[in-house]
JSON list of C-alpha atoms in Angstrom, two decimals:
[
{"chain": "A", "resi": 366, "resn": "UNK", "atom": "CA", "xyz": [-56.89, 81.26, -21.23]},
{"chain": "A", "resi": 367, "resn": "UNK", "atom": "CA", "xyz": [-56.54, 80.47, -17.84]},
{"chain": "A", "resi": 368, "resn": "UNK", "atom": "CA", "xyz": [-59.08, 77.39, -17.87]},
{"chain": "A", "resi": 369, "resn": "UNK", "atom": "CA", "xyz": [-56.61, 76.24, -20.21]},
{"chain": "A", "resi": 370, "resn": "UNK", "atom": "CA", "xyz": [-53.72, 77.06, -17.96]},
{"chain": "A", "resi": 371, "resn": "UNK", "atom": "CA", "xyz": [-55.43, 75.50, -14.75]},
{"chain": "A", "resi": 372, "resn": "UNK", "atom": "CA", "xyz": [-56.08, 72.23, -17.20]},
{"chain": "A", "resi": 373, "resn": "UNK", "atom": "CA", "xyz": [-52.32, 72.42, -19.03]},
{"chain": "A", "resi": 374, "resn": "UNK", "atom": "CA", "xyz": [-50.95, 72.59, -14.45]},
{"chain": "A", "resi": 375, "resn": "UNK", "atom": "CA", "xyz": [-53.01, 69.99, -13.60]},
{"chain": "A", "resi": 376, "resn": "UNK", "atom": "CA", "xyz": [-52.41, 67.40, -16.52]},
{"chain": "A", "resi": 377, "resn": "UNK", "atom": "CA", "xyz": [-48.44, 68.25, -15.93]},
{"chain": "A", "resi": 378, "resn": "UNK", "atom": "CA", "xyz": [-48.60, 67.83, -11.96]},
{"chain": "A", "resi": 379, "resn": "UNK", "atom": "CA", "xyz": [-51.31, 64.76, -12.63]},
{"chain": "A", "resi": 380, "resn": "UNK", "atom": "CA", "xyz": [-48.32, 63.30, -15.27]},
{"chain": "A", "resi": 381, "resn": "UNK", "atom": "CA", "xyz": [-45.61, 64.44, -12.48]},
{"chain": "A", "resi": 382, "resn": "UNK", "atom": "CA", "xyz": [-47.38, 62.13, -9.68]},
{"chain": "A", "resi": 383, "resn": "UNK", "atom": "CA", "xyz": [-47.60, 59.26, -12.18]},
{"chain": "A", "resi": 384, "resn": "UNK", "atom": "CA", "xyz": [-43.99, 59.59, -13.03]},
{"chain": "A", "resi": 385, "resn": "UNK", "atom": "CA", "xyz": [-42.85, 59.73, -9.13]},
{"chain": "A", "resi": 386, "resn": "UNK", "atom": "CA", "xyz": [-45.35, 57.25, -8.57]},
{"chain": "A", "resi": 387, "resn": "UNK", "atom": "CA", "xyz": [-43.97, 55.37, -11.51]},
{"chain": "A", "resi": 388, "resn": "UNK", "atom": "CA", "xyz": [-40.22, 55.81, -9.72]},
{"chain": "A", "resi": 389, "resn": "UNK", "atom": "CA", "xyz": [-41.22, 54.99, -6.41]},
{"chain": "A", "resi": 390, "resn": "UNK", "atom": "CA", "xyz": [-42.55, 52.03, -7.29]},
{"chain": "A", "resi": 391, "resn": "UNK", "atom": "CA", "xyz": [-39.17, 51.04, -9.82]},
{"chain": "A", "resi": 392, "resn": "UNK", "atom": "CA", "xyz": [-36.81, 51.41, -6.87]},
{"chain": "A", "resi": 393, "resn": "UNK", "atom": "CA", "xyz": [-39.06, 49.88, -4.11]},
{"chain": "A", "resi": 394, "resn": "UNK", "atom": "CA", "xyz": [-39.18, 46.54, -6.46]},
{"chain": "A", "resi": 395, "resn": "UNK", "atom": "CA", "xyz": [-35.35, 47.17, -7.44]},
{"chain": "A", "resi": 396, "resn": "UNK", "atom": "CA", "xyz": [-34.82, 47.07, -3.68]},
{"chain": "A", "resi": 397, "resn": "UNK", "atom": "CA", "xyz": [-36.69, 44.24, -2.93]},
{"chain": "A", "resi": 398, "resn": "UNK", "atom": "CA", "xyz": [-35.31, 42.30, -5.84]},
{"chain": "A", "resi": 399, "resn": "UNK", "atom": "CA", "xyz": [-31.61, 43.40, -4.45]},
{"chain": "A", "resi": 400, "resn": "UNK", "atom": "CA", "xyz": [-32.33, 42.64, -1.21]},
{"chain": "A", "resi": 401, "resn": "UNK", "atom": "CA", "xyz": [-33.21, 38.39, -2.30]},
{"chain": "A", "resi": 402, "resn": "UNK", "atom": "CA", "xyz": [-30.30, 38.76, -4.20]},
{"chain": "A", "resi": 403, "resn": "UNK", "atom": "CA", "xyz": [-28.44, 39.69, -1.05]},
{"chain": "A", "resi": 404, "resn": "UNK", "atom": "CA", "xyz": [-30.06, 36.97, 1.18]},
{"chain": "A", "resi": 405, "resn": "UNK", "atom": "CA", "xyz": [-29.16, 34.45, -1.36]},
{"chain": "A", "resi": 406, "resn": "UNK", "atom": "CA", "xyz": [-25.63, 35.44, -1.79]},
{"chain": "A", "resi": 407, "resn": "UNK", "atom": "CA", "xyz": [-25.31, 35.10, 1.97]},
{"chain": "A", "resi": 408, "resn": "UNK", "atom": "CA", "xyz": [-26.90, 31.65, 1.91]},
{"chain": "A", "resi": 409, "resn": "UNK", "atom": "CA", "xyz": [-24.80, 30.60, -1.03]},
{"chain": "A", "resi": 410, "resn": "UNK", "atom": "CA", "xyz": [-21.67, 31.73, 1.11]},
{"chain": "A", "resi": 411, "resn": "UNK", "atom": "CA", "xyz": [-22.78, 30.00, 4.45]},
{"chain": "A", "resi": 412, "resn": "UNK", "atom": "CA", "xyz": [-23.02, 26.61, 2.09]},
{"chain": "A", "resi": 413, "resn": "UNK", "atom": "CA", "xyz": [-19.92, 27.03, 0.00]},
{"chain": "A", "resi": 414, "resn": "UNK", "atom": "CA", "xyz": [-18.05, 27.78, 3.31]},
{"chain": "A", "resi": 415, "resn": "UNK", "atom": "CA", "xyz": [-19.56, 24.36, 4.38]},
{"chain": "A", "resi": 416, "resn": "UNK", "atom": "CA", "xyz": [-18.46, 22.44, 1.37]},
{"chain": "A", "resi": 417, "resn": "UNK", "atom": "CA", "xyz": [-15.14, 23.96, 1.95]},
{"chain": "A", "resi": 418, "resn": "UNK", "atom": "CA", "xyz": [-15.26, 21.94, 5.49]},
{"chain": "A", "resi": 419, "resn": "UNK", "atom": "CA", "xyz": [-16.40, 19.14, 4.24]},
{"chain": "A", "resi": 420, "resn": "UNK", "atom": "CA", "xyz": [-13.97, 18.88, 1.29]},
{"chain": "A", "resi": 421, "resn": "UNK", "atom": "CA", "xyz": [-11.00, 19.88, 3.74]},
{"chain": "A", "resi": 422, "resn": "UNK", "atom": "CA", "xyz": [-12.59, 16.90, 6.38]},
{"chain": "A", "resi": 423, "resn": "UNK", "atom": "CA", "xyz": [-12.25, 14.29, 3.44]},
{"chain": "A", "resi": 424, "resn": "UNK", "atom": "CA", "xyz": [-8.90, 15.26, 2.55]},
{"chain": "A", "resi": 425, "resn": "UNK", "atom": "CA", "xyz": [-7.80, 14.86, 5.38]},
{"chain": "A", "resi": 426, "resn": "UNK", "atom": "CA", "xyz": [-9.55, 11.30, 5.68]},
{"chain": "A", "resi": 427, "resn": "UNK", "atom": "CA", "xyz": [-8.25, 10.35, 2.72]},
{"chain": "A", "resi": 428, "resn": "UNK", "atom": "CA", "xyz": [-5.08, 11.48, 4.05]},
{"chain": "A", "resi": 429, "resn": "UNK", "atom": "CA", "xyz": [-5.20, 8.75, 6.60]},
{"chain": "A", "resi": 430, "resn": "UNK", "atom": "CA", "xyz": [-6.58, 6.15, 4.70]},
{"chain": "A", "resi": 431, "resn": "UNK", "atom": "CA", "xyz": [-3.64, 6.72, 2.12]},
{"chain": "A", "resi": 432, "resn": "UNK", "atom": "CA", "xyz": [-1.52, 6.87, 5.30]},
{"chain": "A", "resi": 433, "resn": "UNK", "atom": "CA", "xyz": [-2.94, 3.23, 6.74]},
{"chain": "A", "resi": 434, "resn": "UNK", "atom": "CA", "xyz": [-2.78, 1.86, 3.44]},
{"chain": "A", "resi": 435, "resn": "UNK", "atom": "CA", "xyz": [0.70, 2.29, 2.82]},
{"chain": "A", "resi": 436, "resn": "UNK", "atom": "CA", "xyz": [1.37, 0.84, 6.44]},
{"chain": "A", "resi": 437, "resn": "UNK", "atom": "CA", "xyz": [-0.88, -2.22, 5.72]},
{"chain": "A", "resi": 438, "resn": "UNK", "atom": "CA", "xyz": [0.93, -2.68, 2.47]},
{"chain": "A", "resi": 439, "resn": "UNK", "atom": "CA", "xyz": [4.80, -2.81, 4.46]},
{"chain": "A", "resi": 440, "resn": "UNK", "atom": "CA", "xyz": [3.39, -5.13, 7.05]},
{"chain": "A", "resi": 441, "resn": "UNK", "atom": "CA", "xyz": [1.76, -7.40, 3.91]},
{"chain": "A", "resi": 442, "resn": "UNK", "atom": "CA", "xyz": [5.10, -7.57, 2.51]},
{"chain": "A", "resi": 443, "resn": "UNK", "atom": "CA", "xyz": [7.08, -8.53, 5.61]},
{"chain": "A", "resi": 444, "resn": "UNK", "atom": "CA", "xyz": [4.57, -11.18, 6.19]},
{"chain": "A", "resi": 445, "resn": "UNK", "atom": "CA", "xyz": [4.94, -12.63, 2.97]},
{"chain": "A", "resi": 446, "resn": "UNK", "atom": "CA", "xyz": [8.57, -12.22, 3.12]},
{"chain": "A", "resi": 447, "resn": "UNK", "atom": "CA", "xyz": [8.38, -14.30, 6.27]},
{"chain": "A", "resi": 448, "resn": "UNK", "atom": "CA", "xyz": [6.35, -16.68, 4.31]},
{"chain": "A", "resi": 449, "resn": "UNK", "atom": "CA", "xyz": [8.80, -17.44, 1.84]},
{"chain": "A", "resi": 450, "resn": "UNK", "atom": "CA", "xyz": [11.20, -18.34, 4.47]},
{"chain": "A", "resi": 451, "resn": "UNK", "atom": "CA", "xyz": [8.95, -20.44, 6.16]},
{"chain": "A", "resi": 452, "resn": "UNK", "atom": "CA", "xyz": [8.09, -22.23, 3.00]},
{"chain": "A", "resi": 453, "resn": "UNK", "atom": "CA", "xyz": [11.44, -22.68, 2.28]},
{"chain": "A", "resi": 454, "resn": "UNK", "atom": "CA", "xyz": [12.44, -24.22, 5.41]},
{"chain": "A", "resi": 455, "resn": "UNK", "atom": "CA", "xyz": [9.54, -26.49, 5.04]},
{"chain": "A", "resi": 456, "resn": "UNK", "atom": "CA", "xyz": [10.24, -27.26, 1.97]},
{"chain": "A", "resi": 457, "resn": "UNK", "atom": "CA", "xyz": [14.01, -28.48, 2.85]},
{"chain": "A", "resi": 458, "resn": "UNK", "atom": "CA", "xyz": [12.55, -30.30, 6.18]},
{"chain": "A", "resi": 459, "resn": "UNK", "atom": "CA", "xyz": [10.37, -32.37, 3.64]},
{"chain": "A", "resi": 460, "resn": "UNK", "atom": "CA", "xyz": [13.58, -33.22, 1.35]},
{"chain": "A", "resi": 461, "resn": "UNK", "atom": "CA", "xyz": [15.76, -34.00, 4.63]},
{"chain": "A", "resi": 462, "resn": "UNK", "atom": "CA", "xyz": [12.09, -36.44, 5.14]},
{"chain": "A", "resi": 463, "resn": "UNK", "atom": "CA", "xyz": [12.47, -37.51, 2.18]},
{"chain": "A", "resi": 464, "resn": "UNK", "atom": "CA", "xyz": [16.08, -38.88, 2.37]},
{"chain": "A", "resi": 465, "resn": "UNK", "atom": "CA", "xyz": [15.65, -40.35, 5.53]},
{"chain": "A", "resi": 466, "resn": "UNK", "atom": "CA", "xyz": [13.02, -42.10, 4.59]},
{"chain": "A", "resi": 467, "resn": "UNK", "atom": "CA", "xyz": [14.55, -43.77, 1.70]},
{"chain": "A", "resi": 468, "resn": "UNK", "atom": "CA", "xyz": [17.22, -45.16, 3.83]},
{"chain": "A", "resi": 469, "resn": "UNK", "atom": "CA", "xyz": [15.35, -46.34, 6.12]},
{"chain": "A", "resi": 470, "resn": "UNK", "atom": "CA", "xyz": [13.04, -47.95, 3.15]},
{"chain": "A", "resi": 471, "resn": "UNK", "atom": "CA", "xyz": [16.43, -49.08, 1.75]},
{"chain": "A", "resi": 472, "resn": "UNK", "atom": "CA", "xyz": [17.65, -50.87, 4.84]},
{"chain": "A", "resi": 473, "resn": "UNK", "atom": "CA", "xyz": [14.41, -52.15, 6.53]},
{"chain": "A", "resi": 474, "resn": "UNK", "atom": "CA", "xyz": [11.20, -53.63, 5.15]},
{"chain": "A", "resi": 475, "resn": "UNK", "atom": "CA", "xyz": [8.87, -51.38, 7.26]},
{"chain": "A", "resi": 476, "resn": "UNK", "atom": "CA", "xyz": [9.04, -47.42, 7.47]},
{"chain": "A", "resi": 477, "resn": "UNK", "atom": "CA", "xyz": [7.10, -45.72, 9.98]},
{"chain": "A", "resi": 478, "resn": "UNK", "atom": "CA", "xyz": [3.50, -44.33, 9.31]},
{"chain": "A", "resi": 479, "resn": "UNK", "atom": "CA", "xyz": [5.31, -40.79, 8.54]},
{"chain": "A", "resi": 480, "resn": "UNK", "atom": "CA", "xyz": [7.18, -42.04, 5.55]},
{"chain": "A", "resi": 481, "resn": "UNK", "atom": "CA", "xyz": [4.23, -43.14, 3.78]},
{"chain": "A", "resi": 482, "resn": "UNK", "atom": "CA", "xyz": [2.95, -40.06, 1.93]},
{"chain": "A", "resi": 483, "resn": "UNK", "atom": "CA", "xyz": [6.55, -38.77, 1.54]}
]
């Protein structure tokens, strides 16, 4: 009876190591698998803190551009305001041209070189 004793002890402590064994081994690899887990989320963080930058850099770029833009478009339309005019005066030089010119083509033969494509 007690060979089968010393047998029954040493199959259960033999099946005890290969459980602890068995457990050891679970949460060393658990660990390890945690631990990439871990050093990813901190790499992860460290980019998306990054990206944050960068989108709040190009905000604010856009920002400016907007800012420009809207400057460029007042000065555009002052400068075509100022166009108009001019055109407008030009345009009544060339009639008070005009009517000169036809009196003087009226009352003389000849008209001056300036008269000729008006």
């Amino acid at each position: 009876m007690t060979y089968v004793g010393r047998r029954l002890n040493i199959a259960l402590v033999a099946a005890l190591l290969v459980l602890a064994a068995g457990t050891v081994g679970a949460t060393a690899l658990f660990q390890s698998g945690v631990s990439e887990v871990e050093a990813q989320n901190e790499q992860l963080r460290a980019q998306n803190e990054q990206l944050r930058e960068e989108l709040r850099s190009a905000r604010d770029r856009i920002e400016s551009l907007e800012t420009r833009v809207s400057s460029l478009e007042s000065e555009l339309a002052a400068a075509n305001e100022t166009l108009a005019e001019v055109r407008s005066e030009r345009d009544g030089y060339r009639e008070d041209l005009r009517s000169v010119c036809e009196q003087l083509r009226e009352e003389n033969d000849s008209v001056p070189e300036e008269c000729e494509d008006v």
